[in-house]
Amino acid sequence: EEVNKLLELKKQLGDEGSKKFVLKTPKGTRDFAPGQMAIREGVFSKIIACFKRHGAETIDTPVFELKETLTGKYGEDSKLIYDLADQGGELLALRYDLTVPFARYLAMNKVSNIKRYHIAKVYRRDNPAMNRGRYREFYQCDFDIAGQYDLMLPDAECIKIVTEILSSLEIGDFVVKVNHRKLLDGMFAACGVPDDKFRPICSSVDKLDKTFWNDVRCEMVDEKGLDPKAADMIGEYVGFKGGIGQVNELLTDENLKAQKNALEGLEELKLLLTYCELYGVADKVCFDMSLARGLDYYTGVIYEAVLTGSTAQAVAQNTDEPVGVGSVAGGGRYDGLVGMFDSKGKKVPCVGVSIGIERLFSIMEAKAAAAEKKLRTTETEVYVIAAQKGMVEERLKLVSALWEADIKTEQSYKKNTKMLNEFQYCEQNGIPLALIIGQSEIENGVVKLKVMGSREEREVPRASMVEEIRTSLAALRSNGSEG
Amino acid sequence: EEVNKLLELKKQLGDEGSKKFVLKTPKGTRDFAPGQMAIREGVFSKIIACFKRHGAETIDTPVFELKETLTGKYGEDSKLIYDLADQGGELLALRYDLTVPFARYLAMNKVSNIKRYHIAKVYRRDNPAMNRGRYREFYQCDFDIAGQYDLMLPDAECIKIVTEILSSLEIGDFVVKVNHRKLLDGMFAACGVPDDKFRPICSSVDKLDKTFWNDVRCEMVDEKGLDPKAADMIGEYVGFKGGIGQVNELLTDENLKAQKNALEGLEELKLLLTYCELYGVADKVCFDMSLARGLDYYTGVIYEAVLTGSTAQAVAQNTDEPVGVGSVAGGGRYDGLVGMFDSKGKKVPCVGVSIGIERLFSIMEAKAAAAEKKLRTTETEVYVIAAQKGMVEERLKLVSALWEADIKTEQSYKKNTKMLNEFQYCEQNGIPLALIIGQSEIENGVVKLKVMGSREEREVPRASMVEEIRTSLAALRSNGSEG
């Protein structure tokens, strides 16, 4: 709104106005105000706690890469990459995701096994749909396990992590759909899809979460020239969903059994679902043959988490999308990507998950807006207030002593203040304690400590004020009336 | 080294090699490996703790801004701005610092007072001197107080914050030099410098920390056409340094007294030093007339912290720079910048400080390298180990129970492991506890808990293992033998 007003103002000003700045952030980007930052940091801290609980390290890479590092990794979407201007020197581009820089990092540093998370912004010149939490600059939040390990052990942990994170954020019910690229390829072969049509047909299947089967079938047959009989067979298979029972059922399917790929995929899925059961998350995981995932580089298990409960309903209403569309986490196994960066093609098997953090921000922001409680953007514990004018020097000594004791303390930057305004400031900002100093307090070597919530006020000796404040804060914390 | 080897390899491969990727990060940028991240996060957490202790909020802005937002803010240095390619749409550039985006944010959102910190990467196409911790992509770490307040109260708090942060990082002695732009301008006027030469001459004075007076004088007289008499007078004044005493001495200087600017600057410095004394940091603050600071937008107090102790010596040796060159923090008051973004020119007075975080990373990395103790890059508390083959299902159940209890737990991603290798892994990674499960433990409903440091091992009932682990961790923590 502000921006629009300014743009109008600029128009009215004509030539003179054109010298003024357009006050806006670039298309598809946004500032985070303190309230949004508080939510963002709350989400991050829960996610990072989970990553650390699973023993992950963290790394960081530059925001831009050599252009050629990104070339040939994203298929059609390469057109969405932000290039830097050629100002002499290397040709650079902003990173498009965190996975390709991760693979580059592993190859460059000859790292053959690591468990790491990386939370950072990535850039896509997409058409932003900001009401759906889609921006051109947005966070990705990736956890990956690289290394030559035994089947499904790292893969199952990624799914376990998704369930832990989504549960900790308390955003309602969800389901993690799982499938396998080898099973999809084997199924395509069994249906008579020619080899060179595997990826395009896979892309069509990927649209099934947003599109009816009939439309997807049309795309396969009319646009991509698939034999209608093959399409119909695919139509049967992509309806399969469930648990180990459904996997076992497909293991008896004569067409699939003839495909080595399909058998391998099914056996791996069976093992994955067994591990999920041991991890106590079987009820949150659902085998779903219609899950395809967009990216080309997946080679094994793939998965995607979608919300199913009342939060999903609310999100759908806010964004004009059908319920359950738009994943809140997704990932899979990609065993070939690192080899693309190695001069000898040495492979490092990887599996990972990306948390849909921007969508989670939107959900948490909506939740915060709906909640009664005011969100604090600072952690200030004590506000120091003067009872009379001319107390600035005393105040400086007091705040200094409190900072020294690691107590989060603020005071006014005005020399003389009105007590009533000061108390109001405390209330508005949720500061739990006020420390009051006046002439009589100085003479008696005391300060007044006021608990803002209860308005209870007591005199405490200056020598023991730090202790008294700590006691009060601990009491407030255990009452749950703070923050 | 790795990169060089690959580059050589590429050469040898000739044409075929030229199709391979060059495995490197762009010039002037670097990856952060887990060990560096651990140091970086340690530094950040101390700094953020200080900002929060002072009641600061945080904001974030996009990594790029409209090109015109940055235009005309950085003088000569504008040529160092990274532009994005024109791919249709807005002309964009990577942010050059966090101050201009902050001012844009305040004006755009009509914020007239805020106390915020912002830690984020900025971009300058400079000639990187990476051994001095200077990169093209680097972190800035800014704390600013915006608002119409009483003289020197926010300014003194910024200096207090610098001293708290540098003390908490334990990098030895330092001094915060302070000066005032109005005093400098008044002094230039008193010395007979023409108005239009104030800024260029100020830039020359700024070089005094790295250059001898004679060379600076040459630049003033020969390059910038200053009257030699004026230069000599400046030479006298810039030698002034000390405390309130020196400020008072200058307040009696007849030439300066005739300049309103100089008087105002001196009075403000006097008040600032008084407040610093009340904050208990007078011994760390030094009035220094040779401090000028590079940026044009300062309008009041300016300050800069430099190391003076043994750390400064070590840094100087590593970087081939003289001791005390290169500030570890700096800032000042800039009352006009926000007004440049407001359509009506409405001013929002600001004062802030930027922590030289990259230099601090370098120092902390050198300190960590010199220390005996191995740096941990994970926080894993327990490693679950099988005593025999075929225990993977039991292990999954155990780690699941520990994660559920929020205990940081890892296990091998191999199905069958050798105990000796597993213990070695714990030792190499500083994991304090191992939890061992075997056939006999399963039969007896127990697990073995081993304290890696003392090699003490005990059987605990499975039902109470979480409690036993917590007890052990608490004991290790109080012994200080953990991470």
Short mmCIF file of C-alpha atoms in Angstrom, two decimals, chain A residues 69-423:
data_model
loop_
_atom_site.label_atom_id
_atom_site.label_comp_id
_atom_site.label_asym_id
_atom_site.label_seq_id
_atom_site.Cartn_x
_atom_site.Cartn_y
_atom_site.Cartn_z
CA THR A 69 28.57 -25.09 -12.13
CA LEU A 70 24.81 -24.65 -12.48
CA THR A 71 24.64 -25.38 -16.22
CA GLY A 72 22.93 -28.62 -17.20
CA LYS A 73 21.56 -29.38 -13.74
CA TYR A 74 18.02 -28.05 -13.85
CA GLY A 75 16.69 -28.96 -17.29
CA GLU A 76 13.99 -26.55 -18.53
CA ASP A 77 14.12 -24.54 -15.31
CA SER A 78 17.60 -23.24 -16.14
CA LYS A 79 15.91 -20.19 -17.66
CA LEU A 80 14.89 -19.20 -14.13
CA ILE A 81 18.50 -18.79 -12.97
CA TYR A 82 19.58 -15.24 -12.04
CA ASP A 83 22.78 -14.32 -13.87
CA LEU A 84 25.16 -11.66 -12.63
CA ALA A 85 26.21 -8.93 -15.05
CA ASP A 86 29.48 -9.51 -16.88
CA GLN A 87 31.65 -6.87 -15.21
CA GLY A 88 34.90 -8.51 -16.31
CA GLY A 89 36.14 -11.73 -14.79
CA GLU A 90 34.16 -14.86 -14.14
CA LEU A 91 30.59 -15.47 -15.30
CA LEU A 92 28.47 -15.93 -12.19
CA ALA A 93 24.92 -16.90 -11.29
CA LEU A 94 22.92 -16.90 -8.05
CA ARG A 95 22.42 -20.37 -6.62
CA TYR A 96 19.14 -22.00 -7.66
CA ASP A 97 19.08 -24.55 -4.85
CA LEU A 98 21.41 -25.89 -2.16
CA THR A 99 21.82 -29.38 -3.62
CA VAL A 100 24.03 -28.53 -6.59
CA PRO A 101 26.38 -26.38 -4.46
CA PHE A 102 26.48 -29.26 -1.96
CA ALA A 103 27.47 -31.72 -4.71
CA ARG A 104 30.09 -29.22 -5.95
CA TYR A 105 31.41 -28.90 -2.39
CA LEU A 106 31.71 -32.67 -1.93
CA ALA A 107 33.51 -33.16 -5.25
CA MET A 108 35.81 -30.16 -4.78
CA ASN A 109 36.84 -31.18 -1.27
CA LYS A 110 36.86 -34.93 -1.97
CA VAL A 111 34.39 -35.50 0.86
CA SER A 112 33.05 -39.04 0.60
CA ASN A 113 30.78 -39.01 3.60
CA ILE A 114 29.07 -36.32 5.60
CA LYS A 115 25.75 -35.66 7.29
CA ARG A 116 25.06 -31.98 6.99
CA TYR A 117 22.30 -29.39 7.03
CA HIS A 118 22.32 -26.09 5.19
CA ILE A 119 19.81 -23.30 5.66
CA ALA A 120 20.19 -20.44 3.20
CA LYS A 121 18.44 -18.37 0.57
CA VAL A 122 18.17 -19.46 -3.06
CA TYR A 123 17.00 -17.54 -6.13
CA ARG A 124 14.58 -18.28 -8.96
CA ARG A 125 13.21 -15.85 -11.55
CA ASP A 126 9.82 -17.52 -11.26
CA ASN A 127 6.45 -15.83 -11.37
CA PRO A 128 6.08 -15.23 -7.67
CA ALA A 129 2.78 -16.18 -6.02
CA MET A 130 3.43 -14.42 -2.77
CA ASN A 131 0.06 -15.27 -1.23
CA ARG A 132 1.11 -18.91 -1.52
CA GLY A 133 4.41 -18.18 0.17
CA ARG A 134 6.27 -18.35 -3.15
CA TYR A 135 9.02 -15.78 -3.65
CA ARG A 136 11.94 -15.23 -6.00
CA GLU A 137 14.26 -15.08 -3.01
CA PHE A 138 13.42 -17.80 -0.55
CA TYR A 139 14.93 -20.04 2.07
CA GLN A 140 15.82 -23.64 1.55
CA CYS A 141 16.49 -25.86 4.48
CA ASP A 142 18.26 -29.04 3.46
CA PHE A 143 19.47 -32.10 5.33
CA ASP A 144 21.51 -34.67 3.40
CA ILE A 145 23.45 -37.82 4.15
CA ALA A 146 26.30 -38.57 1.74
CA GLY A 147 28.22 -41.82 1.82
CA GLN A 148 28.32 -45.45 0.74
CA TYR A 149 26.03 -47.08 3.30
CA ASP A 150 23.63 -49.98 3.62
CA LEU A 151 20.25 -49.92 1.90
CA MET A 152 17.57 -47.63 3.30
CA LEU A 153 19.27 -46.80 6.61
CA PRO A 154 20.01 -43.14 5.71
CA ASP A 155 16.79 -42.93 3.65
CA ALA A 156 14.63 -43.97 6.60
CA GLU A 157 16.33 -41.44 8.87
CA CYS A 158 15.45 -38.63 6.44
CA ILE A 159 11.79 -39.60 6.68
CA LYS A 160 12.06 -39.87 10.46
CA ILE A 161 13.46 -36.33 10.51
CA VAL A 162 10.57 -34.99 8.42
CA THR A 163 8.08 -36.45 10.89
CA GLU A 164 9.96 -35.08 13.90
CA ILE A 165 10.12 -31.59 12.44
CA LEU A 166 6.50 -31.40 11.31
CA SER A 167 5.34 -32.76 14.67
CA SER A 168 7.45 -30.26 16.62
CA LEU A 169 5.91 -27.35 14.70
CA GLU A 170 2.41 -28.43 15.74
CA ILE A 171 0.75 -27.73 12.40
CA GLY A 172 -1.63 -30.67 12.48
CA ASP A 173 -1.82 -33.96 10.64
CA PHE A 174 0.37 -34.81 7.69
CA VAL A 175 1.39 -37.75 5.56
CA VAL A 176 4.73 -38.55 3.96
CA LYS A 177 4.18 -40.09 0.54
CA VAL A 178 6.95 -42.40 -0.63
CA ASN A 179 7.79 -43.95 -3.97
CA HIS A 180 10.87 -45.11 -5.86
CA ARG A 181 12.35 -43.93 -9.14
CA LYS A 182 13.40 -47.46 -10.07
CA LEU A 183 9.86 -48.70 -9.52
CA LEU A 184 8.53 -45.87 -11.71
CA ASP A 185 11.04 -46.68 -14.46
CA GLY A 186 10.27 -50.40 -14.20
CA MET A 187 6.56 -49.66 -14.31
CA PHE A 188 7.02 -47.45 -17.41
CA ALA A 189 8.95 -50.27 -19.09
CA ALA A 190 6.25 -52.78 -18.10
CA CYS A 191 3.63 -50.50 -19.65
CA GLY A 192 5.59 -50.30 -22.88
CA VAL A 193 6.83 -46.70 -22.58
CA PRO A 194 9.92 -46.29 -24.81
CA ASP A 195 13.15 -45.57 -22.86
CA ASP A 196 13.52 -42.04 -24.22
CA LYS A 197 10.03 -41.12 -22.97
CA PHE A 198 10.66 -42.19 -19.32
CA ARG A 199 11.53 -38.68 -18.06
CA PRO A 200 8.81 -36.78 -19.99
CA ILE A 201 6.15 -39.30 -18.92
CA CYS A 202 7.51 -39.10 -15.35
CA SER A 203 6.99 -35.30 -15.51
CA SER A 204 3.39 -35.87 -16.53
CA VAL A 205 2.83 -38.25 -13.60
CA ASP A 206 4.32 -35.56 -11.34
CA LYS A 207 1.29 -33.37 -12.13
CA LEU A 208 -1.18 -35.85 -10.69
CA ASP A 209 -1.33 -34.06 -7.32
CA LYS A 210 -2.78 -30.98 -9.03
CA THR A 211 -4.45 -32.39 -12.15
CA PHE A 212 -7.08 -35.04 -12.90
CA TRP A 213 -5.92 -38.27 -14.48
CA ASN A 214 -7.82 -37.54 -17.70
CA ASP A 215 -5.86 -34.36 -18.30
CA VAL A 216 -2.57 -36.06 -17.50
CA ARG A 217 -3.50 -38.89 -19.88
CA CYS A 218 -4.23 -36.34 -22.61
CA GLU A 219 -0.80 -34.77 -22.10
CA MET A 220 0.86 -38.19 -22.34
CA VAL A 221 -0.98 -39.28 -25.45
CA ASP A 222 -1.58 -36.06 -27.38
CA GLU A 223 1.47 -33.98 -26.46
CA LYS A 224 4.05 -36.62 -25.73
CA GLY A 225 2.88 -39.21 -28.32
CA LEU A 226 2.44 -42.12 -25.91
CA ASP A 227 0.53 -45.20 -27.03
CA PRO A 228 -2.98 -44.87 -25.42
CA LYS A 229 -2.75 -48.48 -24.21
CA ALA A 230 0.49 -47.68 -22.34
CA ALA A 231 -1.16 -44.61 -20.83
CA ASP A 232 -4.10 -46.66 -19.62
CA MET A 233 -1.80 -49.20 -17.99
CA ILE A 234 0.03 -46.35 -16.23
CA GLY A 235 -3.36 -45.07 -15.11
CA GLU A 236 -3.98 -48.36 -13.33
CA TYR A 237 -0.62 -48.43 -11.58
CA VAL A 238 -0.56 -44.82 -10.35
CA GLY A 239 -3.74 -45.49 -8.39
CA PHE A 240 -1.81 -47.81 -6.05
CA LYS A 241 -1.27 -46.51 -2.56
CA GLY A 242 -1.03 -47.87 0.95
CA GLY A 243 1.55 -49.66 3.07
CA ILE A 244 3.66 -52.79 2.98
CA GLY A 245 0.55 -54.75 1.94
CA GLN A 246 0.31 -52.83 -1.33
CA VAL A 247 4.04 -53.21 -1.96
CA ASN A 248 3.71 -56.97 -1.47
CA GLU A 249 0.75 -57.04 -3.82
CA LEU A 250 2.79 -55.35 -6.56
CA LEU A 251 5.61 -57.83 -5.92
CA THR A 252 3.26 -60.50 -7.27
CA ASP A 253 2.36 -58.49 -10.39
CA GLU A 254 3.56 -60.48 -13.39
CA ASN A 255 4.33 -57.44 -15.54
CA LEU A 256 6.40 -55.72 -12.87
CA LYS A 257 8.17 -58.92 -11.81
CA ALA A 258 9.65 -59.08 -15.31
CA GLN A 259 11.37 -55.72 -14.70
CA LYS A 260 14.55 -55.88 -12.62
CA ASN A 261 14.24 -52.15 -11.80
CA ALA A 262 10.71 -52.53 -10.52
CA LEU A 263 11.62 -55.48 -8.31
CA GLU A 264 14.59 -53.62 -6.81
CA GLY A 265 12.43 -50.58 -6.18
CA LEU A 266 9.72 -52.65 -4.50
CA GLU A 267 12.19 -54.54 -2.31
CA GLU A 268 13.80 -51.28 -1.21
CA LEU A 269 10.41 -49.74 -0.45
CA LYS A 270 9.53 -52.80 1.62
CA LEU A 271 12.72 -52.42 3.65
CA LEU A 272 12.12 -48.67 3.99
CA LEU A 273 8.60 -49.22 5.30
CA THR A 274 9.93 -51.84 7.75
CA TYR A 275 12.47 -49.34 9.09
CA CYS A 276 9.75 -46.68 9.30
CA GLU A 277 7.76 -49.06 11.47
CA LEU A 278 10.74 -49.57 13.79
CA TYR A 279 11.09 -45.79 13.94
CA GLY A 280 7.45 -45.57 15.00
CA VAL A 281 6.35 -43.48 12.01
CA ALA A 282 4.64 -46.10 9.83
CA ASP A 283 1.26 -44.43 10.45
CA LYS A 284 2.58 -41.19 8.91
CA VAL A 285 4.10 -42.81 5.80
CA CYS A 286 2.14 -43.85 2.73
CA PHE A 287 3.42 -45.66 -0.36
CA ASP A 288 1.99 -43.76 -3.34
CA MET A 289 2.68 -44.81 -6.93
CA SER A 290 1.52 -41.42 -8.24
CA LEU A 291 4.40 -39.59 -6.54
CA ALA A 292 7.05 -38.72 -9.16
CA ARG A 293 8.90 -35.53 -8.00
CA GLY A 294 10.01 -32.98 -10.56
CA LEU A 295 13.79 -33.11 -10.50
CA ASP A 296 15.71 -35.31 -12.91
CA TYR A 297 18.54 -36.29 -10.61
CA TYR A 298 16.69 -38.67 -8.27
CA THR A 299 17.80 -42.29 -8.62
CA GLY A 300 16.08 -44.12 -5.74
CA VAL A 301 13.54 -43.53 -3.01
CA ILE A 302 11.56 -40.28 -3.29
CA TYR A 303 9.20 -38.74 -0.73
CA GLU A 304 7.04 -35.72 -0.12
CA ALA A 305 5.12 -34.56 2.96
CA VAL A 306 1.71 -32.91 2.65
CA LEU A 307 -0.58 -31.54 5.35
CA THR A 308 -3.92 -33.29 5.77
CA GLY A 309 -5.57 -31.76 8.82
CA SER A 310 -7.34 -28.51 9.59
CA THR A 311 -4.18 -26.49 8.90
CA ALA A 312 -4.24 -27.85 5.35
CA GLN A 313 -7.84 -26.57 5.03
CA ALA A 314 -6.86 -23.12 6.27
CA VAL A 315 -3.84 -22.93 3.97
CA ALA A 316 -5.98 -23.95 1.00
CA GLN A 317 -8.48 -21.18 1.78
CA ASN A 318 -5.79 -18.53 2.08
CA THR A 319 -4.04 -19.49 -1.12
CA ASP A 320 -6.89 -20.55 -3.42
CA GLU A 321 -5.26 -23.92 -3.83
CA PRO A 322 -6.90 -27.34 -3.37
CA VAL A 323 -6.29 -28.99 0.02
CA GLY A 324 -3.10 -31.02 0.25
CA VAL A 325 -1.46 -29.40 -2.75
CA GLY A 326 2.00 -28.09 -2.12
CA SER A 327 4.38 -30.15 -0.10
CA VAL A 328 5.89 -28.98 3.18
CA ALA A 329 8.94 -31.23 2.73
CA GLY A 330 10.34 -33.43 0.02
CA GLY A 331 13.41 -35.20 -1.18
CA GLY A 332 14.93 -38.46 -2.21
CA ARG A 333 18.06 -40.32 -3.19
CA TYR A 334 20.41 -38.94 -5.84
CA ASP A 335 23.43 -41.17 -6.35
CA GLY A 336 24.74 -39.63 -9.56
CA LEU A 337 24.91 -35.87 -8.95
CA VAL A 338 28.29 -35.62 -7.19
CA GLY A 339 29.88 -37.73 -9.95
CA MET A 340 28.95 -34.99 -12.46
CA PHE A 341 31.48 -32.75 -10.69
CA ASP A 342 34.27 -35.26 -10.30
CA SER A 343 36.91 -35.35 -13.02
CA LYS A 344 36.96 -39.15 -12.82
CA GLY A 345 33.20 -39.42 -12.35
CA LYS A 346 33.64 -40.85 -8.86
CA LYS A 347 30.19 -41.22 -7.35
CA VAL A 348 29.14 -40.29 -3.83
CA PRO A 349 25.68 -41.70 -3.04
CA CYS A 350 23.41 -39.12 -1.37
CA VAL A 351 19.96 -38.96 0.10
CA GLY A 352 18.36 -35.86 1.49
CA VAL A 353 15.30 -33.88 2.38
CA SER A 354 14.38 -30.25 1.87
CA ILE A 355 12.01 -28.69 4.40
CA GLY A 356 9.49 -26.33 2.76
CA ILE A 357 10.42 -23.60 5.14
CA GLU A 358 8.71 -20.68 3.38
CA ARG A 359 5.38 -22.48 3.42
CA LEU A 360 5.96 -23.26 7.09
CA PHE A 361 6.70 -19.57 7.77
CA SER A 362 3.38 -18.63 6.15
CA ILE A 363 1.52 -21.18 8.23
CA MET A 364 3.21 -20.09 11.46
CA GLU A 365 2.56 -16.42 10.66
CA ALA A 366 -1.11 -17.16 10.10
CA LYS A 367 -1.19 -19.11 13.38
CA ALA A 368 0.47 -16.24 15.25
CA ALA A 369 -1.97 -13.74 13.75
CA ALA A 370 -4.89 -15.91 14.84
CA ALA A 371 -3.56 -16.38 18.38
CA GLU A 372 -4.55 -13.94 21.11
CA LYS A 373 -1.09 -13.58 22.61
CA LYS A 374 1.10 -10.74 21.43
CA LEU A 375 4.35 -11.88 19.89
CA ARG A 376 7.46 -10.45 21.54
CA THR A 377 10.26 -9.31 19.25
CA THR A 378 12.79 -8.64 22.01
CA GLU A 379 13.77 -10.64 25.07
CA THR A 380 14.17 -7.68 27.43
CA GLU A 381 13.70 -8.73 31.05
CA VAL A 382 14.11 -5.48 32.95
CA TYR A 383 13.34 -1.86 32.14
CA VAL A 384 15.10 0.75 34.25
CA ILE A 385 12.96 3.78 35.10
CA ALA A 386 13.77 7.03 36.88
CA ALA A 387 11.28 8.37 39.41
CA GLN A 388 12.38 11.96 38.93
CA LYS A 389 14.24 14.14 36.46
CA GLY A 390 18.01 14.32 36.47
CA MET A 391 18.53 10.62 37.10
CA VAL A 392 20.29 9.71 33.86
CA GLU A 393 23.64 9.05 35.51
CA GLU A 394 22.08 6.74 38.08
CA ARG A 395 20.24 4.91 35.34
CA LEU A 396 23.44 4.38 33.35
CA LYS A 397 25.09 2.85 36.43
CA LEU A 398 22.14 0.55 37.01
CA VAL A 399 21.78 -0.75 33.45
CA SER A 400 25.53 -1.23 33.34
CA ALA A 401 25.41 -3.41 36.45
CA LEU A 402 22.54 -5.46 35.02
CA TRP A 403 24.23 -5.99 31.66
CA GLU A 404 27.32 -7.07 33.56
CA ALA A 405 25.15 -9.71 35.24
CA ASP A 406 23.84 -10.82 31.82
CA ILE A 407 20.34 -9.56 32.53
CA LYS A 408 18.56 -8.31 29.41
CA THR A 409 17.97 -4.66 30.22
CA GLU A 410 16.72 -1.55 28.48
CA GLN A 411 16.14 2.05 29.41
CA SER A 412 14.88 5.15 27.65
CA TYR A 413 17.23 7.14 25.42
CA LYS A 414 15.62 10.31 26.73
CA LYS A 415 17.30 12.15 29.58
CA ASN A 416 14.06 12.84 31.41
CA THR A 417 11.06 10.59 31.21
CA LYS A 418 7.55 10.28 32.61
CA MET A 419 6.99 7.20 34.75
CA LEU A 420 3.54 6.56 33.33
CA ASN A 421 4.88 6.46 29.77
CA GLU A 422 7.66 4.19 30.88
CA PHE A 423 5.28 1.69 32.47
#
